[in-house]
XYZ file of C-alpha atoms in Angstrom:
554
model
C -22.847 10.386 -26.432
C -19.484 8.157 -26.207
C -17.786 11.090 -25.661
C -19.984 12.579 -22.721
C -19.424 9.212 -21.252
C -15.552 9.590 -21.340
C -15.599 12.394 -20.330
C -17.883 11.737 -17.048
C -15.501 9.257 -16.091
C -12.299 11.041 -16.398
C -14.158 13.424 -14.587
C -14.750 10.391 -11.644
C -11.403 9.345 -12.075
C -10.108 13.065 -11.049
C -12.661 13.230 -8.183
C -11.908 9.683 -6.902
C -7.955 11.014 -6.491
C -8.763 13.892 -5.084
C -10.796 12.211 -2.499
C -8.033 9.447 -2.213
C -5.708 12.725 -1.975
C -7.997 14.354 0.777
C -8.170 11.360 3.527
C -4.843 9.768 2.886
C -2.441 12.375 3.041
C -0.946 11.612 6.282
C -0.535 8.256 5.738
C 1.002 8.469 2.411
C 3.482 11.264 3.584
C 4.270 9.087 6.646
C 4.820 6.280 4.191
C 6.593 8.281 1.133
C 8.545 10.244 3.412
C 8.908 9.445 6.985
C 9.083 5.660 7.019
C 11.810 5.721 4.239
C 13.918 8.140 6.094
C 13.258 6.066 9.296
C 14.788 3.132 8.236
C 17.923 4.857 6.464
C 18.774 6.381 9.779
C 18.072 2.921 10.908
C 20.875 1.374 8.339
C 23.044 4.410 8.718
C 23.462 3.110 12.547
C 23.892 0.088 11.590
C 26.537 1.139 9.571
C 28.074 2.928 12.436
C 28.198 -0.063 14.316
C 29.263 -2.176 11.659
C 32.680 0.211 10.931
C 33.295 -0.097 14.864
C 33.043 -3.666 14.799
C 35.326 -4.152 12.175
C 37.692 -2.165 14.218
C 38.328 -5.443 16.519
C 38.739 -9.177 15.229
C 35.182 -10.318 15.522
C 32.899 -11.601 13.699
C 29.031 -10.177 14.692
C 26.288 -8.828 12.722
C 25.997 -4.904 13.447
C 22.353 -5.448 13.291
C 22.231 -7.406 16.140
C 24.585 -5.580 18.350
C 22.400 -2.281 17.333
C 18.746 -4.196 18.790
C 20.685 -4.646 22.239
C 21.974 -1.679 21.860
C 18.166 0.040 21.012
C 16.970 -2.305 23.788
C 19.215 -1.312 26.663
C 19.237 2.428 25.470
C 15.600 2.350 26.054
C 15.809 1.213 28.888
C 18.118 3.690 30.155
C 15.951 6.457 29.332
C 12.910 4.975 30.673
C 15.001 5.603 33.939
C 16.038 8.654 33.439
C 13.675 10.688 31.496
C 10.587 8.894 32.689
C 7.328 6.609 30.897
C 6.014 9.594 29.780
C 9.448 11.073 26.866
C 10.737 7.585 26.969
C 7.262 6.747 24.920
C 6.891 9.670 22.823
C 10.198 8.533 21.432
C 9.209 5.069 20.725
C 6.749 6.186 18.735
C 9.044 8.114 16.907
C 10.800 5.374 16.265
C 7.946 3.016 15.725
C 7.309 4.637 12.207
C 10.409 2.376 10.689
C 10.206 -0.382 13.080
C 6.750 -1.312 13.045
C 6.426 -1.542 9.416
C 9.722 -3.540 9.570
C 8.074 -6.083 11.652
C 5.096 -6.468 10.075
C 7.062 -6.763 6.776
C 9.852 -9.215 8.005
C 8.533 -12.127 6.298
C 8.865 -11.030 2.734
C 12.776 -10.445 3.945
C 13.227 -13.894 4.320
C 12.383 -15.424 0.922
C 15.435 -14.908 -0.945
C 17.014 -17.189 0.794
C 15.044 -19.983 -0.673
C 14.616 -18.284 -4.110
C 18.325 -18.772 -4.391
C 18.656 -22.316 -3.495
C 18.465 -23.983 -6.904
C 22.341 -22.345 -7.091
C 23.407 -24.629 -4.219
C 25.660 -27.279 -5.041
C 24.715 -30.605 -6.483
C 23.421 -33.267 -3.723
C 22.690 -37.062 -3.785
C 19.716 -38.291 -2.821
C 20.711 -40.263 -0.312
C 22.141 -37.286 1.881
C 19.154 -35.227 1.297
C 17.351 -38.043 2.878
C 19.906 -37.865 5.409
C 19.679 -33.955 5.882
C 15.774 -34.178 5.880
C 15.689 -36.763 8.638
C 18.090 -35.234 11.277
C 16.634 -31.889 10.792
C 13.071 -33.275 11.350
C 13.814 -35.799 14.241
C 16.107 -32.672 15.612
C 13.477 -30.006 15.655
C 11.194 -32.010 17.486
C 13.712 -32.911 19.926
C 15.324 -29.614 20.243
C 11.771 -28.140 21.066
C 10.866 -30.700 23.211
C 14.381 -30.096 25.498
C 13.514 -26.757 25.321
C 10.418 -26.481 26.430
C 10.535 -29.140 29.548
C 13.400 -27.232 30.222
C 12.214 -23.802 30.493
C 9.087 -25.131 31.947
C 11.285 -27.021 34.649
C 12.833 -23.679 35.806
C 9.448 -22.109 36.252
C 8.329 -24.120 38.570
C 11.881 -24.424 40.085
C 12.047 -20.746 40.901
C 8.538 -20.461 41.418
C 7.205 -18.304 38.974
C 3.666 -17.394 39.277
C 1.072 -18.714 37.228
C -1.211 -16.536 34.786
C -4.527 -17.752 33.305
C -5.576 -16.861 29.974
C -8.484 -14.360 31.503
C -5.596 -12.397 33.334
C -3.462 -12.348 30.236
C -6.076 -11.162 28.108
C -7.177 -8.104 30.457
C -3.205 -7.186 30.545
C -2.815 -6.781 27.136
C -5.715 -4.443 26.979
C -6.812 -3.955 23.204
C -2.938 -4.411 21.673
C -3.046 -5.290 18.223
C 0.422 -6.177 16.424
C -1.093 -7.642 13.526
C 1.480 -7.756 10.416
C -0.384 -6.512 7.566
C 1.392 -9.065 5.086
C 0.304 -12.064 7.093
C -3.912 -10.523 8.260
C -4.540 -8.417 4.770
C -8.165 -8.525 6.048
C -7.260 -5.574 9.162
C -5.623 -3.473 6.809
C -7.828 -3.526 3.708
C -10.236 -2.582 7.060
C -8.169 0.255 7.867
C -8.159 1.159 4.293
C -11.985 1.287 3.324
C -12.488 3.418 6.529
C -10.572 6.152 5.675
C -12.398 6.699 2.946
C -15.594 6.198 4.155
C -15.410 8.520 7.713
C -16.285 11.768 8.029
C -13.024 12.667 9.326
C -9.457 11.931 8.824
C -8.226 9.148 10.527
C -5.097 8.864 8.446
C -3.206 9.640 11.725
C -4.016 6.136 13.198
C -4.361 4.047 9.818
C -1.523 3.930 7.525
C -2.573 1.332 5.462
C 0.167 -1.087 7.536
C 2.745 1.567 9.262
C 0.292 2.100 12.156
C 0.706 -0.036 14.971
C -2.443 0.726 17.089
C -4.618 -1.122 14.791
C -7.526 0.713 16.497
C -10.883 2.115 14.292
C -11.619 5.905 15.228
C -15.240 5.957 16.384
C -17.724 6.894 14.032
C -19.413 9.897 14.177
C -23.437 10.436 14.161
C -23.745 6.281 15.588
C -22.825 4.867 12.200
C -21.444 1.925 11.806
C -18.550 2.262 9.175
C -18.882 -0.256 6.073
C -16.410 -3.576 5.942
C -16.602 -4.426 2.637
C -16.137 -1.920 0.149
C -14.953 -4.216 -2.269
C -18.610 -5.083 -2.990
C -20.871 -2.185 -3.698
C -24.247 -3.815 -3.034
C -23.420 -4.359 0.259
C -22.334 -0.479 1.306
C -24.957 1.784 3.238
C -23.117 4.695 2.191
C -21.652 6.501 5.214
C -22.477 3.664 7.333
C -24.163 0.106 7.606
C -23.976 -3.493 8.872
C -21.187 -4.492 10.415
C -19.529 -7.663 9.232
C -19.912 -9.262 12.140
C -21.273 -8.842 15.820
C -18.079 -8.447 17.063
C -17.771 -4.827 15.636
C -20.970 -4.016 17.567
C -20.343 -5.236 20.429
C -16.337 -3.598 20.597
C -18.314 -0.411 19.227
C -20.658 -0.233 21.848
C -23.442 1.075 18.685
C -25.617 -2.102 18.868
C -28.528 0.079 19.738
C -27.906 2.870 17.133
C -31.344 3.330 15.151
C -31.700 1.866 11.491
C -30.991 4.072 9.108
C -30.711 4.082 5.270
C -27.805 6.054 3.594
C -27.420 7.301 0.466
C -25.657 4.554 -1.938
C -21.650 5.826 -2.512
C -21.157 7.201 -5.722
C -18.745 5.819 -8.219
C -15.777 8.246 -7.451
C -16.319 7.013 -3.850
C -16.288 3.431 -5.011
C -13.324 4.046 -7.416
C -11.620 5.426 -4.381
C -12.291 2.841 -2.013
C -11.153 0.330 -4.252
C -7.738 2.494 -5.074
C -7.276 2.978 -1.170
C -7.887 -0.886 -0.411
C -5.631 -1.948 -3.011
C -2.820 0.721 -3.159
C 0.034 -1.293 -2.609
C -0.878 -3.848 -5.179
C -1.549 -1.421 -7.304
C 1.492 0.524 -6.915
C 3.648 -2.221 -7.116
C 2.223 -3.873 -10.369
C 2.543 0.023 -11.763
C 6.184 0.053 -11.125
C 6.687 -3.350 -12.419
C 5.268 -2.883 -16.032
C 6.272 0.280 -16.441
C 9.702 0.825 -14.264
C 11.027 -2.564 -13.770
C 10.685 -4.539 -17.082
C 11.825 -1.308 -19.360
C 15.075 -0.885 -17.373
C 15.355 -4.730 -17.342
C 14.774 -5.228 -20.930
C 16.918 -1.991 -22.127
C 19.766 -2.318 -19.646
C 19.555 -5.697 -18.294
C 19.389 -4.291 -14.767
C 16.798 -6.804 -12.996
C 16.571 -5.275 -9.880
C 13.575 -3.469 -10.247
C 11.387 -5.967 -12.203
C 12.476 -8.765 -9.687
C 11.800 -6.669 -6.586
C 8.631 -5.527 -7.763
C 7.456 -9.130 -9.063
C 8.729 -10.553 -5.650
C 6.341 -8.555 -3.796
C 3.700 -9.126 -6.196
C 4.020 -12.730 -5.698
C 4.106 -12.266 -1.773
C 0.437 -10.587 -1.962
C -0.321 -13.456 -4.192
C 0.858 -15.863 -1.827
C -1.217 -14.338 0.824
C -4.483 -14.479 -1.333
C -4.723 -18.281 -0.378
C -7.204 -19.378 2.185
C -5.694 -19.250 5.796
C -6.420 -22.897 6.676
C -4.303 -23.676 3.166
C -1.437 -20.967 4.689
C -0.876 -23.366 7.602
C 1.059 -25.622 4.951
C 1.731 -23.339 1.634
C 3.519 -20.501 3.423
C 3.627 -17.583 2.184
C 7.561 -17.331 2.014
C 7.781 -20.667 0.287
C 4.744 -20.247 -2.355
C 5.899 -16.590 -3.072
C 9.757 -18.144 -3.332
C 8.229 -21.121 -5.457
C 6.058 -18.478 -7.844
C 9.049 -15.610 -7.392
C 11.733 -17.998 -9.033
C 9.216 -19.112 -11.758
C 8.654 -15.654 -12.914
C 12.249 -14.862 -13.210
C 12.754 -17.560 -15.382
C 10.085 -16.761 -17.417
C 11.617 -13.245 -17.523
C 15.057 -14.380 -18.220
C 14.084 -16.648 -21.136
C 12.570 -13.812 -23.437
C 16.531 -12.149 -22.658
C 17.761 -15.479 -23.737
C 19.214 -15.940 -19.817
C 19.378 -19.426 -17.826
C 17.917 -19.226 -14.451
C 21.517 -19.598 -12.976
C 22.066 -16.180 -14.871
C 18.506 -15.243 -13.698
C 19.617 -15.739 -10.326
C 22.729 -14.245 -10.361
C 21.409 -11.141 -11.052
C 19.306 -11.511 -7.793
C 21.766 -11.158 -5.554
C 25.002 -10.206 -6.850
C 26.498 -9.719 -2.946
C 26.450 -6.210 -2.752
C 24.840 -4.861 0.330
C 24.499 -1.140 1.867
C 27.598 -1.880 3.660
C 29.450 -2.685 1.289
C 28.168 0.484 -0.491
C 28.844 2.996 1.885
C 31.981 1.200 3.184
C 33.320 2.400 -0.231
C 34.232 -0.996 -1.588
C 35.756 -1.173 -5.159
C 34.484 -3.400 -8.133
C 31.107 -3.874 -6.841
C 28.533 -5.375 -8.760
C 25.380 -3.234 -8.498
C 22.799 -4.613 -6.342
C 20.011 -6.923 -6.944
C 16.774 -7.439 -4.574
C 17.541 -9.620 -2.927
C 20.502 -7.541 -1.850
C 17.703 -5.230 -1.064
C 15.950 -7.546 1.230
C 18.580 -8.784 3.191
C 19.987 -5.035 3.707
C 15.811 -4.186 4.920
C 15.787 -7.568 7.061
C 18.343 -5.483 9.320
C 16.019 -2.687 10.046
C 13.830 -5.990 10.596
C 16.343 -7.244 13.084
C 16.488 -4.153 15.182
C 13.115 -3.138 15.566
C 12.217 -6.093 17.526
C 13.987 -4.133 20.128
C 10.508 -2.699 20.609
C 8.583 -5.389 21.443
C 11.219 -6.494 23.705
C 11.358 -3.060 25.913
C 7.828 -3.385 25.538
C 7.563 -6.253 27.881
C 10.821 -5.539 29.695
C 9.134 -6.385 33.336
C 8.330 -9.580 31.837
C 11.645 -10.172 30.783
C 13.039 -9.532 33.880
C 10.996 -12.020 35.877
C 12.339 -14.536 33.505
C 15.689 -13.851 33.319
C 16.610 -17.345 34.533
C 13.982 -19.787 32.081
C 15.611 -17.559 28.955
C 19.218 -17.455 29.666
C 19.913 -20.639 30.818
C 17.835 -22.668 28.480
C 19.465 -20.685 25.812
C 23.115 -21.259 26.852
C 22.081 -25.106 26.930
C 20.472 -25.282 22.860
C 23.206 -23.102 22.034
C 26.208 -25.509 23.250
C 24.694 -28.048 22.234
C 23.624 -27.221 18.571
C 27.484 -26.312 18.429
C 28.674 -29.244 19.570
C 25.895 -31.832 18.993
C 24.884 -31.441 15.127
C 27.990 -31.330 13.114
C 29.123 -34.807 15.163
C 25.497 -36.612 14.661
C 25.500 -35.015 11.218
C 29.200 -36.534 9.907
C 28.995 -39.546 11.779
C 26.009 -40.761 9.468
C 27.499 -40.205 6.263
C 27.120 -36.093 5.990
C 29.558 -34.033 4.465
C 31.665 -31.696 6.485
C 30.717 -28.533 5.509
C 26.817 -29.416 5.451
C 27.397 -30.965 8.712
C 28.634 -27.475 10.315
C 25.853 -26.415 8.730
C 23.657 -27.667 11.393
C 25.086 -25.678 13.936
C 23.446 -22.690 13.132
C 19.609 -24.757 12.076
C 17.782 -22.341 14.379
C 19.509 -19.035 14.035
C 17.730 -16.421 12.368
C 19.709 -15.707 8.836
C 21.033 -12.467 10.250
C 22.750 -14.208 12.840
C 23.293 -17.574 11.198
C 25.137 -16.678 7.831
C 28.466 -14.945 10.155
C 28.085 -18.137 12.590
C 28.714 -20.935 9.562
C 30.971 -18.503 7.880
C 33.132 -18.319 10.947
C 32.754 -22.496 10.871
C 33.585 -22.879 7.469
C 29.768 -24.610 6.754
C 27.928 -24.533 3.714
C 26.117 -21.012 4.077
C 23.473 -22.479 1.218
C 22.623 -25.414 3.514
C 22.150 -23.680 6.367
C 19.965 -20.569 4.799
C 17.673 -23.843 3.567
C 17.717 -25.035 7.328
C 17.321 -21.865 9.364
C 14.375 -20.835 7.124
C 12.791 -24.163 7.538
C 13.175 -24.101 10.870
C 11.202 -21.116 11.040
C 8.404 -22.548 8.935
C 8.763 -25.401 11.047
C 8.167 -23.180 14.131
C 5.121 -21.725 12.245
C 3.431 -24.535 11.186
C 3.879 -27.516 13.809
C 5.536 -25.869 16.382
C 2.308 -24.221 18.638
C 1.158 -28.318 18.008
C 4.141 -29.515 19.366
C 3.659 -27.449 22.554
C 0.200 -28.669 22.893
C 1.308 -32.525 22.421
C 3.635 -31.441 25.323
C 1.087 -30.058 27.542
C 2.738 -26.960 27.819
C -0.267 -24.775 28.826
C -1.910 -22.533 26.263
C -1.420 -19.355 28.981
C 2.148 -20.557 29.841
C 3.721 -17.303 26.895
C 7.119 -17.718 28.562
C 7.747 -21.310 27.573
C 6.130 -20.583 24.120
C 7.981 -17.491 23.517
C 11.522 -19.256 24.643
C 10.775 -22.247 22.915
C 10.087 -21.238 19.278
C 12.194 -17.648 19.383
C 15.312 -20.693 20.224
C 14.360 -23.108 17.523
C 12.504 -20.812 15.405
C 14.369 -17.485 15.388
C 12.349 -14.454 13.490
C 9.770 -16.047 11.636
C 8.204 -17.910 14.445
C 8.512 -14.334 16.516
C 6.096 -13.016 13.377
C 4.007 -15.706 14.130
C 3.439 -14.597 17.814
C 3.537 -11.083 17.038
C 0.454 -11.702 15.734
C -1.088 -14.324 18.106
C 0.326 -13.225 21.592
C 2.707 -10.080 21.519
C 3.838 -11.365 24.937
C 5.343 -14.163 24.060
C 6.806 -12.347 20.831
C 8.959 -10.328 23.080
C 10.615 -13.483 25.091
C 11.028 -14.928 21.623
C 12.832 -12.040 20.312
C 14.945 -11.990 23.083
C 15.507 -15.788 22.942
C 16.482 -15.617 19.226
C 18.928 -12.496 19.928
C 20.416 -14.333 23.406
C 20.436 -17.685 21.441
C 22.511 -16.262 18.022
C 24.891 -13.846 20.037
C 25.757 -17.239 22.405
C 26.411 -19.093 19.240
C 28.329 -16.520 17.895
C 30.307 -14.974 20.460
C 31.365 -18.751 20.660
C 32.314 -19.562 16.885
C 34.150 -16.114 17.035
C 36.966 -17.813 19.364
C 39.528 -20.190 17.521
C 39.950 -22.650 19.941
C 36.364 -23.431 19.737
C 35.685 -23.274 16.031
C 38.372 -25.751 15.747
C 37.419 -28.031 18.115
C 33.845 -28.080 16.461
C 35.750 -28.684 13.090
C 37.699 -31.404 14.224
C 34.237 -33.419 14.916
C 33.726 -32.974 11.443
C 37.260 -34.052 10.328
C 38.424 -30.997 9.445
């Protein structure tokens, strides 16, 4: 009898993969296959750039230059081959970007998993750092936004209400799957649970659409496949009466399907949680054999870094508004490699080390002797330039909108940008700062792509000013809309919210409004490119890195 039992499920197990095989082939050949490749072409160009850059004397991140290249290259063919090719071949390249964007914010926590390795600080200049950062975002935002608002109504820029808004953007959904789990465990259970394929529009987070295929025979797909008391087999309640009503099937007759059988429910359950499940696979039995045999961390870290993400997302969303994600998976990330490192008999400097030992893919393919191999968070930050370039696409999304407000984004921009440069290091060393932290400041609200090469050219502390520009993206996220409100800036005013946190808040605050209003994600992007290549085509000239210098006595 024990035996019969075993076998029937090994024989459910084989069924539930073959089902899982049957509906999600598409989507796991887009994401084995074609998203990988996309985002190594994406690097290669990158790369390109990068070797032409380092042709001349500057300083500038290739990622950067290759999202205004992307951008204006777009553009270019929209004019000359038309709407029609021009958007076949973003969704070409959508495949890489979009699951770059929705996957930025786990590109961003190394950053802070590496700052116990910073240098040794008293308390009194923390203080010191933690109040002029504070008292400086609010002020920076609040300059910002009056300002931006100012030349609205200066040049006369017509209003939109929120009704109008909301009929423009049509049924857009840009969710990032890492930040609203709940849409793409959604996507997940229905591809296992429709009659047909719909693999093609769901891939479990490298879709952008975000869109459910109707149901056929006026079912209502099931929500919840997570708990099998509640399924109707092929169809049954929604979870809401919002489904309904977007469905149009509120008058579909009652009807009572079968129960799913336990391959289906085995499957479902795979197909919901495939990416936990992969990961945790690869981390017990790829990344802690290599790291205990060889002492090669990379793969145990990467994998447990991602693991802790998807914990860190598990949290309520009210307690997200304060614990975020990058800063609880950071916080659990750097506990586990501890933990990891003690049974090797490693401190966590040594654990941390190993993390990021410097080596990036352009330093790889550049050919660069003596490298140390790389660690994940090497990994990361080489991904987080795929990251940086794809929000090319949300900007030549909304490029009419971007023209209209050429003036409120350039100008505003210029003005945070000189200012930072010049304002910050002098506030910052004339209270008791040190130099190098001080020039720190100068970059606060660059994204890290842009802000590492702009304190580097300074001479800052590149530590300090990882610590601020991250925080001032979590800043961005989690008082920042509040802010705006406690200024009156209107909620349907996306210009002035998009300018305002992509200035101060650079990428992470764009993630934010990626999700909540993909309008104002686009004039962020393109405030937190206009705002770092300002600041850096300015620290790349001498005579203006050492004037800023000599305000911090150097």
């Amino acid at each position: 009898m024990a035996g019969d039992g075993l076998n029937a499920h090994i024989l459910d197990a084989i069924e539930s993969l073959k089902l899982i095989a049957r509906l999600s082939w598409r989507r796991n050949l887009t994401s084995w296959l074609y998203l990988p490749l996309g985002i190594l072409i994406i690097l290669l160009a990158c790369f390109g750039v990068d070797s032409l850059i380092h042709l001349s004397s500057v300083s500038f991140p290739a990622s950067v230059a290759l999202l205004i290249i992307l951008f204006f290259g777009l553009m270019i063919c929209d004019t000359v081959l038309g709407d029609r090719k021009t958007r076949a071949l973003v969704n070409v390249i959508d495949i890489p970007a979009g699951w770059a964007l929705r996957y930025i914010n786990i590109f961003f926590t190394p950053s802070f998993i590496l700052l116990p390795l910073s240098s040794s600080i008293s308390g009194t200049e923390v203080g010191k750092i933690i109040t002029v950062f504070l008292v400086g975002f609010v002020v920076m935002v609040a300059v910002t936004a009056w300002l931006v608002r100012g030349l609205q109504l200066i040049t006369g820029t017509p209003k939109r209400g929120i009704t109008e808004r909301a009929e423009e953007m049509g049924n857009e959904d840009d969710a990032i799957p890492l930040a609203e789990s709940s849409r793409s465990r959604q996507d997940s259970q229905l591809q296992l649970t429709l009659p047909t394929d719909p693999a093609s529009n769901s891939t479990s987070g490298i879709s952008t659409s975000g869109q459910f295929d109707e149901p056929t025979n006026g079912l209502i797909p099931p929500l919840r496949t997570q708990d099998p008391g509640r399924i109707r087999g092929t169809g049954g309640p929604p979870e809401s009466d919002t489904l309904i009503r977007e469905t149009g099937l509120s008058d579909a007759p009652s009807q009572t399907p079968l129960p799913l059988t336990r391959p289906q429910r085995w499957a479902a359950f795979i197909n919901m949680n495939a990416d936990r499940l992969t990961y945790a696979f690869l981390f017990i039995f790829v990344g802690l054999p290599i790291y205990y045999t060889t002492g090669y961390a990379m793969p145990a870290q990467l994998t447990f870094n991602v693991l802790a993400y998807f914990a860190a997302l598990a949290f309520p969303p009210r307690w997200r508004q304060f614990l975020h994600p990058v800063l609880v998976s950071s916080a659990i990330s750097i506990i586990g490699f501890w933990i990891l490192g003690l049974i090797r008999g490693e401190n966590l400097d040594q654990v941390l080390g190993s993390y990021k030992t410097g080596t990036n893919y352009l330093d790889l393919w550049h050919g660069e002797k003596h490298l140390k191999a790389p660690g994940a968070g090497d990994v990361f930050g080489s991904v987080l330039d795929a990251s940086i370039v794809s929000l090319a696409l949300p900007m030549f999304s909304y490029r009419q909108e971007l023209r209209r407000h050429f003036f409120a984004i350039v100008i505003p921009n210029v003005a945070i940008s000189i200012g930072s440069l010049f304002g910050y290091p002098a506030l910052c060393y004339a209270i008791g700062i040190s130099s190098q932290r001080s020039l720190a400041f100068a970059g606060r609200s660059l994204t890290l792509a842009l802000a590492t090469p702009a304190t580097t050219n300074l001479g800052g502390d590149v530590n300090t000013n990882a610590a601020l520009a991250i925080m001032s993206g979590i800043m961005g996220v989690l008082v920042g809309p509040r802010i705006l409100e406690w200024l009156k800036i209107p909620q349907d005013d996306y210009v002035t919210r998009g300018v305002t946190l992509g200035g101060n808040s650079s990428a992470i605050a764009t993630a934010l409004l990626l999700v909540t209003d993909p309008r104002a994600a686009a004039l962020s992007s393109l405030s937190m490119s206009l705002f770092g290549i300002i600041t850096l085509a300015l620290t790349s000239v001498p005579p203006v890195v050492r004037a800023i210098q000599s305000l911090v006595g150097l």
